[in-house]
Coordinates of C-alpha atoms in Angstrom, one line a residue:
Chain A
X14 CA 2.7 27.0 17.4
X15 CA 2.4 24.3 15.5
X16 CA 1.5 20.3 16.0
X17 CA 4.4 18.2 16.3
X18 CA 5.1 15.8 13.7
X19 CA 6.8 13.5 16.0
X20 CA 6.4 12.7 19.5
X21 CA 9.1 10.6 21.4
X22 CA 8.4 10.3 25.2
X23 CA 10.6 8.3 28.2
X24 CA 12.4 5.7 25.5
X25 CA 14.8 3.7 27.4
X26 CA 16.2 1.1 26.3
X27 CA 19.1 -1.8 27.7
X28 CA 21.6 -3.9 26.5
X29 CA 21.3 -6.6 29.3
X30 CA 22.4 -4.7 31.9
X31 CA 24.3 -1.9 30.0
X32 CA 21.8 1.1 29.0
X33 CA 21.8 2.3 25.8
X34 CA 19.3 5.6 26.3
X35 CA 17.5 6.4 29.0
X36 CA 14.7 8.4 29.4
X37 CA 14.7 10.6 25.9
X38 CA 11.9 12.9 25.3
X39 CA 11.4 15.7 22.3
X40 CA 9.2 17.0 20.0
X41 CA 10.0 17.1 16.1
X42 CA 8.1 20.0 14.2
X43 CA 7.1 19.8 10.5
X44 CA 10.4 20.7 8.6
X45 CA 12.4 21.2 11.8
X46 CA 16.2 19.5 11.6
X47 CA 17.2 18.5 15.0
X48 CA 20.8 17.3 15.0
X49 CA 21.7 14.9 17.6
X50 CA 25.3 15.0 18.9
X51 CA 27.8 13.1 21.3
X52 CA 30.7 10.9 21.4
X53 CA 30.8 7.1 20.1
X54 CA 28.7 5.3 22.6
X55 CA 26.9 8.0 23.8
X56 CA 23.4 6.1 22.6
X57 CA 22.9 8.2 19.4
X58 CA 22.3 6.0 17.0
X59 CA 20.4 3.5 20.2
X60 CA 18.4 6.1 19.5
X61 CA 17.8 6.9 16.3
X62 CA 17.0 3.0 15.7
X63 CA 14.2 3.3 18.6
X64 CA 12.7 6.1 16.7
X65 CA 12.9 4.4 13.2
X66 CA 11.4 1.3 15.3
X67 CA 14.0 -1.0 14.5
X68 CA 14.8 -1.7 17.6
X69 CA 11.9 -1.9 20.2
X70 CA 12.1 0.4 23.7
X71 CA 12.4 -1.2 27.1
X72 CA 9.9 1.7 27.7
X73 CA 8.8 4.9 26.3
X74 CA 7.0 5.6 23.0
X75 CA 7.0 7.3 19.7
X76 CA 4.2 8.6 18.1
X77 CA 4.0 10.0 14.3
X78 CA 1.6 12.3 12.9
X79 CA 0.4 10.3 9.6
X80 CA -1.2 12.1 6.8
X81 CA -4.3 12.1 8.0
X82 CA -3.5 14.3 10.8
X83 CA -3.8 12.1 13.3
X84 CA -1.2 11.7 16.0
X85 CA -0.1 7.9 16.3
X86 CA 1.8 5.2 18.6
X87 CA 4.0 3.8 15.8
X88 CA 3.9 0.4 18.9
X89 CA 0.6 0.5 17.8
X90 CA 0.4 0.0 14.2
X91 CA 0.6 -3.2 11.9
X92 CA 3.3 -4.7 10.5
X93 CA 2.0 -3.6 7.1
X94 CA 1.1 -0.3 8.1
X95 CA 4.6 0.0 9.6
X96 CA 6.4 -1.3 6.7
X97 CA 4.4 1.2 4.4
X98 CA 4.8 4.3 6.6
X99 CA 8.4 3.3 6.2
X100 CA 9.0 3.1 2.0
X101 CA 6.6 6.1 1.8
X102 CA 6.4 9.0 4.3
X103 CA 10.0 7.9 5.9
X104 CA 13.7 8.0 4.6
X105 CA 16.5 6.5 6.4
X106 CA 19.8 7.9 4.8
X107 CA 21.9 5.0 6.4
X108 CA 26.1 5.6 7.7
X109 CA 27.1 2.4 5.6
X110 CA 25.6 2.9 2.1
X111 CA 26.0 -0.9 1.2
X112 CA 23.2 -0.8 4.2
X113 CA 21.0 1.7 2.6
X114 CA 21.7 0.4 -1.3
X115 CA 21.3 -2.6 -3.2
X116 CA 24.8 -3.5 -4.4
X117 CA 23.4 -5.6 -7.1
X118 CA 21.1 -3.5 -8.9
X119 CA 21.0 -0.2 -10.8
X120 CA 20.9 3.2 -9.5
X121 CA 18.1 3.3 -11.3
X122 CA 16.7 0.2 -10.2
X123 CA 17.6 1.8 -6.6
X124 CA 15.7 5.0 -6.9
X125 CA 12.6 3.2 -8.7
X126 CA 12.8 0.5 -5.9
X127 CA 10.1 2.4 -3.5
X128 CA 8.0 3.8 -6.9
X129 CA 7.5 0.0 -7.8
X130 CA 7.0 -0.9 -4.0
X131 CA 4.4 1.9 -3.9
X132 CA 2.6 0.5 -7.2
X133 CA 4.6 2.2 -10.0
X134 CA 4.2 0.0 -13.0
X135 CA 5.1 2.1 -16.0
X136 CA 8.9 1.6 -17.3
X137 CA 9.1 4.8 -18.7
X138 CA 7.7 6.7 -16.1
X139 CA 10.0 5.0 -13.2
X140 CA 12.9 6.2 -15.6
X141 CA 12.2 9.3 -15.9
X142 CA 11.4 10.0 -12.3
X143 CA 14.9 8.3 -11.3
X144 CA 16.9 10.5 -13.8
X145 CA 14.9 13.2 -12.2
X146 CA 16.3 12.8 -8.7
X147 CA 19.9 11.6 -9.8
X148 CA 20.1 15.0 -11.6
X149 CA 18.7 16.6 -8.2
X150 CA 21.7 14.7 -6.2
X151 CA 24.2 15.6 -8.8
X152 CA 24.6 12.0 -10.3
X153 CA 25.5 12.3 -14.1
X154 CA 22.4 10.7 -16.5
X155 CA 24.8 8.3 -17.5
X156 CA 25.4 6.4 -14.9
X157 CA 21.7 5.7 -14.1
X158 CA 22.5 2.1 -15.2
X159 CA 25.4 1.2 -13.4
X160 CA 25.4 -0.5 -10.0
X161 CA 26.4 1.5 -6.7
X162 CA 29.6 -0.8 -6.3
X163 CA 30.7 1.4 -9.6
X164 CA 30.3 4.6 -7.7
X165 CA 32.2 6.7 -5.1
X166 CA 31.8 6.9 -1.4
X167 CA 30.1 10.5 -2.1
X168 CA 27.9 9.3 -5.2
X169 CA 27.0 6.3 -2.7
X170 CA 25.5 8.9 0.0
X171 CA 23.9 10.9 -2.7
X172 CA 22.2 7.9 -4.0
X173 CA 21.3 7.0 -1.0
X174 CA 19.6 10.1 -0.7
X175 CA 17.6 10.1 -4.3
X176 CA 16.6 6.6 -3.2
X177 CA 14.9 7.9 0.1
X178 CA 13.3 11.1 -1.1
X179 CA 11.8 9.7 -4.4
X180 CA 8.7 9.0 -2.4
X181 CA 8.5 12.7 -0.7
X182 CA 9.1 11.8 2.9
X183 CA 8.2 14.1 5.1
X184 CA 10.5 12.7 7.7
X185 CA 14.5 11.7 7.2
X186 CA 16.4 10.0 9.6
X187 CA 20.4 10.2 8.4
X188 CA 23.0 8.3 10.7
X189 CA 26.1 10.1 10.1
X190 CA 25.8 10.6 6.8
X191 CA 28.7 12.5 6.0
X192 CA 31.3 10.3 8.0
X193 CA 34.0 8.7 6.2
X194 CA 33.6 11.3 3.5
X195 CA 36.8 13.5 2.4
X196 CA 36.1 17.1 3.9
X197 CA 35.3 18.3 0.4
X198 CA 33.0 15.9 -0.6
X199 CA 31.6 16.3 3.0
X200 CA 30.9 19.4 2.3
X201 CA 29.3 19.3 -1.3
X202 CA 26.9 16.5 0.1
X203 CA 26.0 18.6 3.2
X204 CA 25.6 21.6 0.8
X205 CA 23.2 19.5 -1.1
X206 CA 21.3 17.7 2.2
X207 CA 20.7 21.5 3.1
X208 CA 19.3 22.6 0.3
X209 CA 17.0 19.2 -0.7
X210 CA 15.9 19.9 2.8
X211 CA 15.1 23.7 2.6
X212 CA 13.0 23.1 -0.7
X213 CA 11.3 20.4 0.1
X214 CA 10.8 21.2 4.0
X215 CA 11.6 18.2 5.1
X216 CA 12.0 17.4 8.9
X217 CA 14.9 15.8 9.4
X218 CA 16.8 14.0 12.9
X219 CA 20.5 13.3 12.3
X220 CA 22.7 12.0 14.2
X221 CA 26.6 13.3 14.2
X222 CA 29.5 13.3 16.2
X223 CA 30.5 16.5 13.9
X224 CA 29.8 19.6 15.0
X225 CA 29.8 21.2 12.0
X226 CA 27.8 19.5 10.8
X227 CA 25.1 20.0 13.2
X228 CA 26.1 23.9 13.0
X229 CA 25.1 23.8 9.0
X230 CA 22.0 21.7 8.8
X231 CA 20.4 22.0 11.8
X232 CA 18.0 24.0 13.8
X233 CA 17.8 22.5 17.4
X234 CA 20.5 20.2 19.1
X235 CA 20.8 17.5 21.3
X236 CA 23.7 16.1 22.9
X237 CA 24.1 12.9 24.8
X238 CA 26.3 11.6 27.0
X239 CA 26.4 7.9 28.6
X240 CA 22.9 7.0 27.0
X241 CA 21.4 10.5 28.9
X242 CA 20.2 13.8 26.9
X243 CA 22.0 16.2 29.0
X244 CA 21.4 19.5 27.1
X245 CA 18.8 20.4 24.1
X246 CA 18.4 23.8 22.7
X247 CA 18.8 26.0 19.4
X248 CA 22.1 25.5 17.3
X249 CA 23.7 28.4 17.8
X250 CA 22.5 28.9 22.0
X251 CA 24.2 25.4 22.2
X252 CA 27.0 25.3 20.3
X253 CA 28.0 29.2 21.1
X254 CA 27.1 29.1 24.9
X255 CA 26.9 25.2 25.9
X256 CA 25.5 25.4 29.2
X257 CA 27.1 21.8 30.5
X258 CA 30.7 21.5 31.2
X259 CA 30.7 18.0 28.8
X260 CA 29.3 20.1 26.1
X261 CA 31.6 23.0 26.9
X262 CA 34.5 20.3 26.5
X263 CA 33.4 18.6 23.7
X264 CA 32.9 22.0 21.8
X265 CA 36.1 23.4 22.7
X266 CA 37.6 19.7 21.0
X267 CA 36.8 20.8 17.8
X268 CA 40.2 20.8 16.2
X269 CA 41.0 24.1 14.4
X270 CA 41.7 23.9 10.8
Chain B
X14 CA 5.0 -53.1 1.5
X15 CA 5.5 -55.4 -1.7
X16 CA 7.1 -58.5 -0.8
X17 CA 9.0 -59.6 -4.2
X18 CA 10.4 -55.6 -4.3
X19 CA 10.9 -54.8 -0.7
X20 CA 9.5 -51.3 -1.2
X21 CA 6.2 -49.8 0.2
X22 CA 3.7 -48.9 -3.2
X23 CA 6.0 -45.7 -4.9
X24 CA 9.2 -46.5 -2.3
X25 CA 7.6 -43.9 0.5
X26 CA 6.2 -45.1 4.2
X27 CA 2.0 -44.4 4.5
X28 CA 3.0 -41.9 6.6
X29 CA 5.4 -39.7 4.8
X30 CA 3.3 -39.5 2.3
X31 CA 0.5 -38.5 4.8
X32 CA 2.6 -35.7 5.9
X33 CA 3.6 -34.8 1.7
X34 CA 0.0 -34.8 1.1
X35 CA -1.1 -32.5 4.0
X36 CA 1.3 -30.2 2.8
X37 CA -0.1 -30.6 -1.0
X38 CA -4.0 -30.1 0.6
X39 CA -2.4 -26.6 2.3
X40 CA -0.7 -25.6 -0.8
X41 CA -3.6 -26.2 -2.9
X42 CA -6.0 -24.3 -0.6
X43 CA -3.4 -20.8 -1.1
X44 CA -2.4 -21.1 -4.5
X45 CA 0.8 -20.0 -4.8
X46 CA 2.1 -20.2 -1.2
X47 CA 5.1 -22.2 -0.2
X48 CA 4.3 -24.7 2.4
X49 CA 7.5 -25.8 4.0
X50 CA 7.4 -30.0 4.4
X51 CA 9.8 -32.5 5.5
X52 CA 11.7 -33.3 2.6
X53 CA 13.3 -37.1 2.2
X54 CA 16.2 -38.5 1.2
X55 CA 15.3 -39.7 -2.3
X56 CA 17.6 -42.5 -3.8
X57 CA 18.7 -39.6 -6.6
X58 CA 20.5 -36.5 -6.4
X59 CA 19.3 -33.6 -5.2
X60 CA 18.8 -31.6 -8.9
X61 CA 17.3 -34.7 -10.4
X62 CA 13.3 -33.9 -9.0
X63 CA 13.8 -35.1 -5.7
X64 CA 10.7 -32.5 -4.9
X65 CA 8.4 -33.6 -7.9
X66 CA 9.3 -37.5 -7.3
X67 CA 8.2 -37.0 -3.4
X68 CA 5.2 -34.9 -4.6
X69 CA 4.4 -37.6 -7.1
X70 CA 4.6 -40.6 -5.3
X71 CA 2.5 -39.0 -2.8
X72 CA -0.3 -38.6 -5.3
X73 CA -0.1 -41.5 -7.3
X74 CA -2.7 -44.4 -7.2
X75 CA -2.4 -47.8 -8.6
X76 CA -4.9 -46.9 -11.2
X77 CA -2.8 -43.5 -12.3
X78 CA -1.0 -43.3 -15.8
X79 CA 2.5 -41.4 -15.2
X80 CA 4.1 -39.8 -17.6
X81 CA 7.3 -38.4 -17.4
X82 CA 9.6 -35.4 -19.3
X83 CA 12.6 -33.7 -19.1
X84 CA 12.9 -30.3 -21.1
X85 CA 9.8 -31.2 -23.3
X86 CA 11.2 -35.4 -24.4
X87 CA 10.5 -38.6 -22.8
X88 CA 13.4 -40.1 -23.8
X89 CA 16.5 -38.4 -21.7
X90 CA 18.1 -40.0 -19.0
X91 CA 16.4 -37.8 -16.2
X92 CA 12.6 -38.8 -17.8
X93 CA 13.7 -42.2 -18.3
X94 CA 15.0 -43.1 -14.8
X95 CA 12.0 -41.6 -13.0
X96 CA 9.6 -43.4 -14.8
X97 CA 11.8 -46.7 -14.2
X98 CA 11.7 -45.8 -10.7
X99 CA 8.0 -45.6 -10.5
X100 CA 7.2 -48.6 -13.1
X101 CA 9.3 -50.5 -10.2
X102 CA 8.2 -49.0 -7.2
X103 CA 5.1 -48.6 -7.6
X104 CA 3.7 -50.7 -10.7
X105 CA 1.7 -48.4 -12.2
X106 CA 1.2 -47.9 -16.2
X107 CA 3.3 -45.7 -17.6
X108 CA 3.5 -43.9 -21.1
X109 CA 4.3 -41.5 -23.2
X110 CA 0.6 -39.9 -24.7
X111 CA 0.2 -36.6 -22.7
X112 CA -3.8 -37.6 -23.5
X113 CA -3.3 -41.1 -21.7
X114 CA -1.8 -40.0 -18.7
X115 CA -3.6 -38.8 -15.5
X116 CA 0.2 -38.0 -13.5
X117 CA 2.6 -36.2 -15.5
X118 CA 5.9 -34.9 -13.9
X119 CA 8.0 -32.5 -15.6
X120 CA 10.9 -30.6 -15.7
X121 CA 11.2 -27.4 -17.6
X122 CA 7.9 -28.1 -19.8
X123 CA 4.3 -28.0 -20.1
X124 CA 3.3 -30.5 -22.7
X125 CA 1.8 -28.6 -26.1
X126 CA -1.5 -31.0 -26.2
X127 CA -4.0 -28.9 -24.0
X128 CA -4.5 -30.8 -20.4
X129 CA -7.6 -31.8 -19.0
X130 CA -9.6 -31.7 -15.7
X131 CA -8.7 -35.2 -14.0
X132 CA -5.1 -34.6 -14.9
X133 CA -2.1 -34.2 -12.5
X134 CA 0.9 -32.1 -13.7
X135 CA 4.0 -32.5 -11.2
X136 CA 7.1 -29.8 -12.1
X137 CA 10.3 -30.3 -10.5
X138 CA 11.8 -27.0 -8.6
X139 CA 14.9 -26.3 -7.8
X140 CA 14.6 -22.4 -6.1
X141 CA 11.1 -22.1 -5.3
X142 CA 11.6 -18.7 -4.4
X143 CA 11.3 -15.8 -6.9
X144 CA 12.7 -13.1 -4.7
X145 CA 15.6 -15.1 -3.5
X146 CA 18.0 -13.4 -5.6
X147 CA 17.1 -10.2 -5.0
X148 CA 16.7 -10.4 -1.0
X149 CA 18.4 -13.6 0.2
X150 CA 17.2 -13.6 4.0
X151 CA 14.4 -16.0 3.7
X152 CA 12.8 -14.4 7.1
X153 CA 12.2 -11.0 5.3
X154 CA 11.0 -13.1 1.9
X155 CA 8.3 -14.5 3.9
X156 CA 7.4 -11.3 5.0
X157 CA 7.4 -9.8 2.0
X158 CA 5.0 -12.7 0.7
X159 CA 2.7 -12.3 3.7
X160 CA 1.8 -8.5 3.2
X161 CA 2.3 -8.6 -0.2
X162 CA 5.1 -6.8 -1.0
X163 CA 6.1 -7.1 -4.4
X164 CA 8.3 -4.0 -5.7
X165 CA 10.8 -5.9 -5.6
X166 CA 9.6 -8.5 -7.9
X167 CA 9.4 -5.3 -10.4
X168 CA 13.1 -4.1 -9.6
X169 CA 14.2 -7.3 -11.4
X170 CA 12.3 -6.9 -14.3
X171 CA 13.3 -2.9 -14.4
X172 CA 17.1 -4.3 -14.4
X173 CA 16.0 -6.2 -17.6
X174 CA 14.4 -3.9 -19.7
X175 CA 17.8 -1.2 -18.4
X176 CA 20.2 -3.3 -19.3
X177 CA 18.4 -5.3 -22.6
X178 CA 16.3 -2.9 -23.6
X179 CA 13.4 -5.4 -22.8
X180 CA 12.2 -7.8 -20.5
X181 CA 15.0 -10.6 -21.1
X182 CA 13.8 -12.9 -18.5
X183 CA 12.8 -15.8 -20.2
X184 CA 12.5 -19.1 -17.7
X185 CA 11.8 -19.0 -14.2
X186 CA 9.5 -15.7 -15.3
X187 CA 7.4 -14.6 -12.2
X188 CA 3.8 -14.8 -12.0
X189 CA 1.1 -13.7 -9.5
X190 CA -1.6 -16.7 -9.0
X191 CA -4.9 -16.0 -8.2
X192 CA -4.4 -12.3 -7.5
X193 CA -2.0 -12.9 -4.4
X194 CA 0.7 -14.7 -4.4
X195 CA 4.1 -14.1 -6.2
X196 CA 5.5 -17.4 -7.6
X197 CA 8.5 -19.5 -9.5
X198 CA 7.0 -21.3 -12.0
X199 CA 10.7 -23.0 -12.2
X200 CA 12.4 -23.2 -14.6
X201 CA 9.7 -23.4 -17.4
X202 CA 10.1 -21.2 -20.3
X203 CA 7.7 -18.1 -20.4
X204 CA 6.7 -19.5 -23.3
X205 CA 4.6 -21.6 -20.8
X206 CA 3.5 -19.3 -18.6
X207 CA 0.3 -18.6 -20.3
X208 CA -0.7 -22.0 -20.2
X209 CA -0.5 -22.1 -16.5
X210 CA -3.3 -19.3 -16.7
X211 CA -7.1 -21.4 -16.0
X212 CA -5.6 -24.7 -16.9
X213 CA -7.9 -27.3 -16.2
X214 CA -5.3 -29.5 -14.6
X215 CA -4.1 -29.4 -10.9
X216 CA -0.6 -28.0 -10.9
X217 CA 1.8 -29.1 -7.8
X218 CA 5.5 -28.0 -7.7
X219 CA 7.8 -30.1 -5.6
X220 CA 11.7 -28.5 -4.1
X221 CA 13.3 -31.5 -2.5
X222 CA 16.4 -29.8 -1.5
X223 CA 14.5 -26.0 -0.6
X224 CA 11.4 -28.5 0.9
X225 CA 8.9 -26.5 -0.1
X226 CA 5.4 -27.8 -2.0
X227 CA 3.0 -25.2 -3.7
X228 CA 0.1 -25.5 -6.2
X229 CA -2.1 -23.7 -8.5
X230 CA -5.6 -25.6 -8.5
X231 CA -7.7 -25.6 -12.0
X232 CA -8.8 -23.2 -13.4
X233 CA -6.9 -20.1 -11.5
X234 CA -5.9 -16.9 -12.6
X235 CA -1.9 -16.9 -13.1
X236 CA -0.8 -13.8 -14.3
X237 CA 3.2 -13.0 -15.6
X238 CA 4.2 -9.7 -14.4
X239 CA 4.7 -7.4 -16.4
X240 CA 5.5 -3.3 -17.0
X241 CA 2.5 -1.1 -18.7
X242 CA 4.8 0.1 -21.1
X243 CA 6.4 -3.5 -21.7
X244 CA 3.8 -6.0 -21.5
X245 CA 4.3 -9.8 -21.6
X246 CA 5.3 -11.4 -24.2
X247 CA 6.4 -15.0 -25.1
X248 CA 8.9 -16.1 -27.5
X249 CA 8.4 -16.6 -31.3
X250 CA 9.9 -18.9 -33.6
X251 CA 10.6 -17.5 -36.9
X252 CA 10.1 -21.2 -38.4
X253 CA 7.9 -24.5 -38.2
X254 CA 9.4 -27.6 -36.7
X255 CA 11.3 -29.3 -38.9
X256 CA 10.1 -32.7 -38.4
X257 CA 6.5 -32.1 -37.9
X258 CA 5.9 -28.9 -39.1
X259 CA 4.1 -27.4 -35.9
X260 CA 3.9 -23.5 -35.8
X261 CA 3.5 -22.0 -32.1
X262 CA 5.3 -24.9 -30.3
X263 CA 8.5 -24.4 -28.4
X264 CA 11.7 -25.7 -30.3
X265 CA 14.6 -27.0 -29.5
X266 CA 18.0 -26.4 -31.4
X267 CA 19.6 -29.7 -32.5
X268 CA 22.9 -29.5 -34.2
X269 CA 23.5 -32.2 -37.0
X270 CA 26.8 -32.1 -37.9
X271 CA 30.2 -30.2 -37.4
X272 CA 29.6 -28.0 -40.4
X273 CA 26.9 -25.8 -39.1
X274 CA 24.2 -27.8 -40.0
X275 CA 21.2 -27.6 -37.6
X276 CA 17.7 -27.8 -37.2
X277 CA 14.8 -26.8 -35.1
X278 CA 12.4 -29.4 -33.4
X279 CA 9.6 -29.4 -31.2
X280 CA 10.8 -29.8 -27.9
X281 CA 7.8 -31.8 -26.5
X282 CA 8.7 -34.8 -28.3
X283 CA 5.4 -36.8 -28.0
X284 CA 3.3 -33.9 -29.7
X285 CA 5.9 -34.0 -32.5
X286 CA 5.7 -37.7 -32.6
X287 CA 1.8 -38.0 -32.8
X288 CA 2.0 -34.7 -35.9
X289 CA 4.3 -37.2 -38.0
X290 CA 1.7 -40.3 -37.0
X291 CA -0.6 -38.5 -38.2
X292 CA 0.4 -37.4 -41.3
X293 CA 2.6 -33.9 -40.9
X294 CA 6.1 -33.5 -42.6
X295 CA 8.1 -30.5 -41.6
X296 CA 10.8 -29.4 -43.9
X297 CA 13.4 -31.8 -42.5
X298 CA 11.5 -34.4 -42.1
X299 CA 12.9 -36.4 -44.9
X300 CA 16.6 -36.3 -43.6
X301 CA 15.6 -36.8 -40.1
X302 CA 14.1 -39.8 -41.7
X303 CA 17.4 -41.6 -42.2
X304 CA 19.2 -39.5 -39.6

């Protein structure tokens, strides 16, 4: 068995007197993807912003194994500390890529962003690694200059991507990445998500209200419903033989193709 | 308060410039930080130095010599007003000798003749932040200046070199002051920067409009930055002045006529001025003689 990379215990967290989650606990392994599922509202992406600490818990804790082994309250660290952990040993693969991106700069300028943040002063170096990754995420080397507001919704995601794993990350957080995709772009970039995360081993959480998408990319699932985790297990256990009647409903919604 | 003017000595109350000069003292202590301070109405335009005229009456003594320039000359309407302002104001001797003076507000230029411990320089800035255009939230600037977060500095100049082929910033370029803090030199050519590195002078920037003071005290370490593989570099002119004959000054372009006809001048016109005093003919020199 081995140590978790990431520890989330009891995070709660209101809205004045709505709740967004209450009471969400799991375990993240090293290179494990654990999809998390449920309608719009359900406190999915409440949560994923608690774990990425952007948003601070009413109560509960998240603690992140940093490279030196140790175990740690991600409460506890500084600002600095936090910001670094962030740029380096973090991605966040963001819904809206205009979030994720800068607009205004290069894709190249947008992959090399975290190099330069983690110290990277050589020009040619930066360029290379950036045409490196936009070859990994299927980006043409041509279009390394131009800015992201020149490229697809797909090329966004991908970008987004490149940008986020230059650093090697050990940890992704995606918010529905593939929504508002067509279905066959959705299904190169989940192609490619899959296999970036198979080689490099990342562990990934991402948050979906698609099914199928949790079926391809991930390991274990939870779903929510009203802000409440009310079944986790393995993919296929959940997905195949939902236990709760809401998951049972919400699998049988899948509309057929 | 002067009774036949009306105005308190350089038009501000004792205790605005109380509060200007407690922001200078905190500026000067972290070079390169921008201390926020309550910024006056100044009886100019914001765009015209209403910083560096707020940081320079603050400063200025009755015994000080101001001098005043505008992109390098002493003689354009911007230079010319301010110094009337402050001959009126505040009665003190004014001139045009970089030497002579002990307060010299600017805008855009660092005068050629090398400055000297005692001496004041005063720029006028109009964005005092160098990030601004690449994040504009100024909360998460000011944290990105607190822990020192510069990347993003570096994405600009990586947006250079991949759209010019090399570094095309060339006013406004960034430095890093004594090994901490990213700042604007405004809008300076780079040609300047390096002068800005261990000058003897005290060096106090003034944004009316942004109100924000910062400082580099003598003799610090301000570095442009820079790529490895594309290191800083200044501009060259491929000629003398024209008037003076001065090689590794900054020139101006001044057109003569509607023919094409043009010629390249030192753009710190007191420098040129005291070359030709003393003896040095540029190629030009004869026509602008008559001109």
């Amino acid at each position: 068995m081995s140590t978790p990379l990431l520890q989330a215990r009891g995070l709660t967290r209101h809205y004045g007197a709505r709740l967004g989650c209450a009471d969400v606990s799991f375990d993240l392994d090293p290179g494990e993807v654990l999809a998390i599922v449920g309608e719009s509202g359900s406190g999915k992406s409440t949560l994923l912003s608690l774990v990425a600490t952007e948003l601070a818990p009413d109560s509960g804790s998240v603690s992140y194994r940093m490279r030196d082994g140790r175990l740690r309250d991600l409460a506890t660290l500084s600002e600095a500390e936090r910001r670094a952990l962030m740029r380096t040993d973090w991605g966040f693969v963001r819904q809206d890529a205009r979030q994720g991106l800068r607009m205004a700069v290069s894709a190249g300028g947008n992959v090399g962003e975290r190099l330069m943040g983690a110290g990277a002063r050589h020009y040619g170096q930066i360029r290379a690694t950036a045409l490196d990754w936009l070859n990994k995420v299927e980006i043409a080397p041509d279009r390394v200059d131009d800015p992201p507001t020149r490229f697809s919704g797909g090329m966004r995601q991908r970008l987004q991507i490149a940008r986020n794993l230059v650093t090697g990350p050990r940890l992704v957080l995606m918010d529905e990445p593939t929504s508002g995709l067509d279905v066959s772009v959705q299904a190169r970039l989940l192609d490619l998500i899959r296999g970036l995360v198979a080689e490099l081993g990342l562990a990934v959480i991402i948050v979906t209200h698609d099914l199928a998408v949790a079926r391809l990319l991930s390991h274990r699932v939870m779903v929510m419903r009203a802000g409440r985790v009310i079944e986790t297990g393995l993919t296929d256990q959940v997905l195949d033989d939902p236990a709760e009647p809401y998951t049972q409903l919400l699998v049988s919604s899948v509309l057929a193709a | 308060m002067n009774a036949a003017t009306g105005y308190n000595f350089a038009y501000l109350d004792e205790g605005t410039k109380r509060m200007i000069r407690r922001a200078i003292l905190k500026a000067i202590a972290i070079p390169g930080y921008q201390v926020p301070f309550a910024s006056r109405e100044m009886p100019m335009p914001y765009g015209w130095g209403t910083g560096g005229v707020q940081v320079t009456a603050a400063i200025l003594g009755r015994a000080d010599v101001l001098k005043v320039i505008d992109q390098g000359s002493d003689d354009t309407t911007n230079a010319v007003s301010i110094r009337a302002f402050f001959a009126r104001t505040a009665d003190v001797a004014v001139t045009t000798r970089t030497r002579e003076a002990t307060v010299i507000q600017t805008r855009h230029r660092i005068p050629e003749a090398p400055l000297s411990e005692g001496q004041v320089l005063v720029y006028q800035v109009p964005i005092p932040e160098p990030l601004r255009f690449l994040e504009p939230r100024e909360t998460e600037t000011r944290q990105l200046h607190a822990l020192a977060e510069y990347g993003l500095m570096h994405v600009k100049l990586y947006e250079d070199i991949a759209r010019h082929g090399h570094i095309a910033t060339t006013y406004a370029y960034p430095v890093e002051v004594a090994g901490r803090y990213v700042m604007d030199p405004s809008p300076t050519p780079k040609f300047d920067n390096p002068k800005m590195d261990d000058c003897p002078a005290l060096q106090l920037f003034g944004a009316g409009r942004e109100k924000r003071i910062y400082a580099v005290p003598p003799h610090t370490r301000v570095r442009s930055l820079d790529f490895e593989d594309h290191p800083f570099r200044v501009q060259s002119f491929d000629r003398p002045c024209a008037l003076c004959g001065a090689e590794g000054v900054y020139l101006d372009e001044v057109l003569l006529d509607d023919a094409g006809g043009r010629m390249f001048v030192c753009s710190d016109t007191d420098h040129c001025e005291e070359r030709r005093a003393d003896g040095h003919v540029g190629t030009g020199g004869m026509e602008a003689a008559h001109v």
